[in-house]
Short mmCIF file of C-alpha atoms in Angstrom, two decimals:
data_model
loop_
_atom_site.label_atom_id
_atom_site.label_comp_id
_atom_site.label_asym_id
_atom_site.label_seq_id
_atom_site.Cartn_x
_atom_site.Cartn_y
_atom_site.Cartn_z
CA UNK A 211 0.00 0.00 0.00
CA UNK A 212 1.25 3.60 -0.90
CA UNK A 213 -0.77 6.09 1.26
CA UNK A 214 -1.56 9.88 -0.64
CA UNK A 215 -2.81 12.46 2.07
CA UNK A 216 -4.50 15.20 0.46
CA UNK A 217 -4.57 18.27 3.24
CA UNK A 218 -6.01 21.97 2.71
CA UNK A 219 -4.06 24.15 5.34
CA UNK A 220 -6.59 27.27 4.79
CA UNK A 221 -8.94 25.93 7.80
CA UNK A 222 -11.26 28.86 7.03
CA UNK A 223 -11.20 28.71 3.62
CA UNK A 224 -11.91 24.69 4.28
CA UNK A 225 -15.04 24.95 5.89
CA UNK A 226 -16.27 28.28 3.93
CA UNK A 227 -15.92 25.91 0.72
CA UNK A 228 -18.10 22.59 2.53
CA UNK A 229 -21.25 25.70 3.85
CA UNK A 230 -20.80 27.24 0.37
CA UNK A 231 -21.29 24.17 -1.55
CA UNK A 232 -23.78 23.13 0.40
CA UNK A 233 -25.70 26.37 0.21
CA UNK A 234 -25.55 26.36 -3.77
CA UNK A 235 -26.01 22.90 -3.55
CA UNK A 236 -23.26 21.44 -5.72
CA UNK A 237 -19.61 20.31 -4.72
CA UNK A 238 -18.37 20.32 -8.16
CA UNK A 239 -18.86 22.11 -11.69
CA UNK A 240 -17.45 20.92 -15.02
CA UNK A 241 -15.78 22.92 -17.56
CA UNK A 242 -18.45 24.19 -19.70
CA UNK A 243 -21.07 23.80 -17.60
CA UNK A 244 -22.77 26.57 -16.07
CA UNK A 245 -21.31 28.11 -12.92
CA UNK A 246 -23.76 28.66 -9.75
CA UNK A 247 -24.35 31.87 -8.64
CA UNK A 248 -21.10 33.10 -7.24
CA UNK A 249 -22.44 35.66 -4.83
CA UNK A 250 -23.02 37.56 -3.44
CA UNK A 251 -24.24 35.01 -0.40
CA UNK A 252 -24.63 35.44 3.26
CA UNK A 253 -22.97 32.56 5.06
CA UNK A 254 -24.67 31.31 8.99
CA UNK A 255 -21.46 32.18 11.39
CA UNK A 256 -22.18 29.95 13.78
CA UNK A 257 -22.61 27.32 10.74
CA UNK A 258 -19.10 28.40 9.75
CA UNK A 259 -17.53 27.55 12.92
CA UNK A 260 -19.46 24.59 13.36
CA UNK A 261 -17.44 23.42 9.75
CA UNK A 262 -14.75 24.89 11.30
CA UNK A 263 -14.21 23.44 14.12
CA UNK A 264 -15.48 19.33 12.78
CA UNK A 265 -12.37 20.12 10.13
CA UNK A 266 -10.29 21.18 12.84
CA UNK A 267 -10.83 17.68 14.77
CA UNK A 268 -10.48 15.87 11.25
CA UNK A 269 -7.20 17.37 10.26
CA UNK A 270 -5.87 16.42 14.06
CA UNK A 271 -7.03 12.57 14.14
CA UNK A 272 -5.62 12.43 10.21
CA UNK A 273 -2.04 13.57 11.44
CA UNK A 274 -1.91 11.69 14.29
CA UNK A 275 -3.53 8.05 12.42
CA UNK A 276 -0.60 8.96 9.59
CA UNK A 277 2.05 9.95 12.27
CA UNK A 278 3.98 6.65 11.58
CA UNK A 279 2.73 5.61 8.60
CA UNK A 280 5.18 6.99 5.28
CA UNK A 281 3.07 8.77 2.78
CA UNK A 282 3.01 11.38 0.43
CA UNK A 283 0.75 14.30 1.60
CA UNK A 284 -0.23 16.42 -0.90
CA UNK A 285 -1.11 20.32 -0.05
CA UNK A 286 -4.08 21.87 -1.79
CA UNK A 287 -2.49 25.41 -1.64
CA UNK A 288 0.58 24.02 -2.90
CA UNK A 289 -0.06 21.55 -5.44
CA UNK A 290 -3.86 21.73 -6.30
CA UNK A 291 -5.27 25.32 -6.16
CA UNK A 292 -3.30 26.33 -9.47
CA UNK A 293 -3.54 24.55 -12.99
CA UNK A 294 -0.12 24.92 -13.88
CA UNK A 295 0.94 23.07 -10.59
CA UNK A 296 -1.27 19.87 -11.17
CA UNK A 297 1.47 17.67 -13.96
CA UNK A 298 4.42 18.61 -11.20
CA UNK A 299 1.91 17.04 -8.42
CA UNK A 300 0.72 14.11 -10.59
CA UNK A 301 3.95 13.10 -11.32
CA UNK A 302 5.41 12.95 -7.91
CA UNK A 303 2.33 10.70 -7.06
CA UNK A 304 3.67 8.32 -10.37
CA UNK A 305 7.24 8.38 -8.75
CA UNK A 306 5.70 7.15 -5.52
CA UNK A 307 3.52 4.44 -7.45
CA UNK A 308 6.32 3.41 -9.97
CA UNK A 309 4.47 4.18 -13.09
CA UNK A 310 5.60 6.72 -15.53
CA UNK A 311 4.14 10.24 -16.25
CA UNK A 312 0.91 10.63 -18.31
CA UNK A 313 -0.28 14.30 -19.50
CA UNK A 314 -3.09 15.06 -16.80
CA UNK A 315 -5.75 17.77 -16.89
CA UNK A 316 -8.92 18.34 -14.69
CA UNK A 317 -12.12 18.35 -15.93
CA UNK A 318 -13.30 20.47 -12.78
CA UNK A 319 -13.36 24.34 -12.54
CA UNK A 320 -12.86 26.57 -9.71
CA UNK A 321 -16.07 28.29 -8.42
CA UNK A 322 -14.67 30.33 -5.97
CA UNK A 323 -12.76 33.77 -5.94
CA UNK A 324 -9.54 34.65 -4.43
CA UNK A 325 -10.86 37.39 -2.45
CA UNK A 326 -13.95 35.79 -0.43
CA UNK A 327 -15.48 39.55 -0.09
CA UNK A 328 -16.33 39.07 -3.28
CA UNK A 329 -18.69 36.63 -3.23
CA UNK A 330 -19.52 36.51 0.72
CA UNK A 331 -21.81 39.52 1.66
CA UNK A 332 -21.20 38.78 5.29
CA UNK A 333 -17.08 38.42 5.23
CA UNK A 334 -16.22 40.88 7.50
CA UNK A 335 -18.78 39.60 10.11
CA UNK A 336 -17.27 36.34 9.48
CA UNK A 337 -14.12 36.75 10.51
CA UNK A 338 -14.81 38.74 13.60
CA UNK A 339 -17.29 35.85 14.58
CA UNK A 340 -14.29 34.04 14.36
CA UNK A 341 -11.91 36.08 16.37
CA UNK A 342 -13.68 35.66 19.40
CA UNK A 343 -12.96 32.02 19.36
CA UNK A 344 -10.60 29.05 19.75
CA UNK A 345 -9.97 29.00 16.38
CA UNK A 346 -8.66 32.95 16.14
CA UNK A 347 -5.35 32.07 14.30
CA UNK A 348 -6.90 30.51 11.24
CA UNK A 349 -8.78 33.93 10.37
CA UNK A 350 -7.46 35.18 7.09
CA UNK A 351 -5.08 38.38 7.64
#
């Protein structure tokens, strides 16, 4: 067994993409297929920190269950969020399986923006909702 950990550091950018979807109701749009309505939205806070803190707890049983255990972990920032960065990260997931490279592509857009004010009516309310919790340090500066 070869183990691939896929990990999005971005905690609030994590759970704002799991209420999101499930407020437009889709996870996943094709290329060429019509995008859902990209804002702007008003996102639940408390919902938010809810998502929050469940990906929180994830993220810690996932590095402790692969604390001993060699793997790859792959870093959505890193290797996923841009285009251009996806051959460089398939192929490092070849080396580890011993098969050679292959062109890749996704057939999957990005529905989100860079800057979530743009499609979150509520951001700034957001992240002070945030602030006055545990999970201060993962508000976006």
């Amino acid at each position: 067994w070869k183990f691939v950990y896929l990990v999005r550091q971005d905690l609030f950018r994590k759970a704002l993409s799991l209420v999101v979807a499930q407020a437009r109701g889709t996870f996943t749009v094709r290329a060429g297929e019509t995008q859902p309505k990209l804002g702007p939205m008003r996102i639940n806070a408390d919902e938010l920190i809810a998502a929050m803190r469940e990906r929180n707890a994830h993220g810690q049983r996932e590095t402790e269950a692969l604390g001993k255990i060699p793997h790859l972990t792959i870093t959505y920032e890193e290797d996923l969020l841009r285009p251009e960065a996806h051959q460089a990260t398939s192929d490092r997931v070849f080396e580890l399986l011993g098969l050679p490279s292959v062109p890749v592509g996704a057939p999957l857009v990005r529905t989100s923006r860079d800057r979530i004010s743009d499609y979150i009516e509520n951001y700034d309310e957001l992240v002070e909702a945030v602030r006055r919790t545990e999970l201060a340090l993962h508000v976006p500066v």
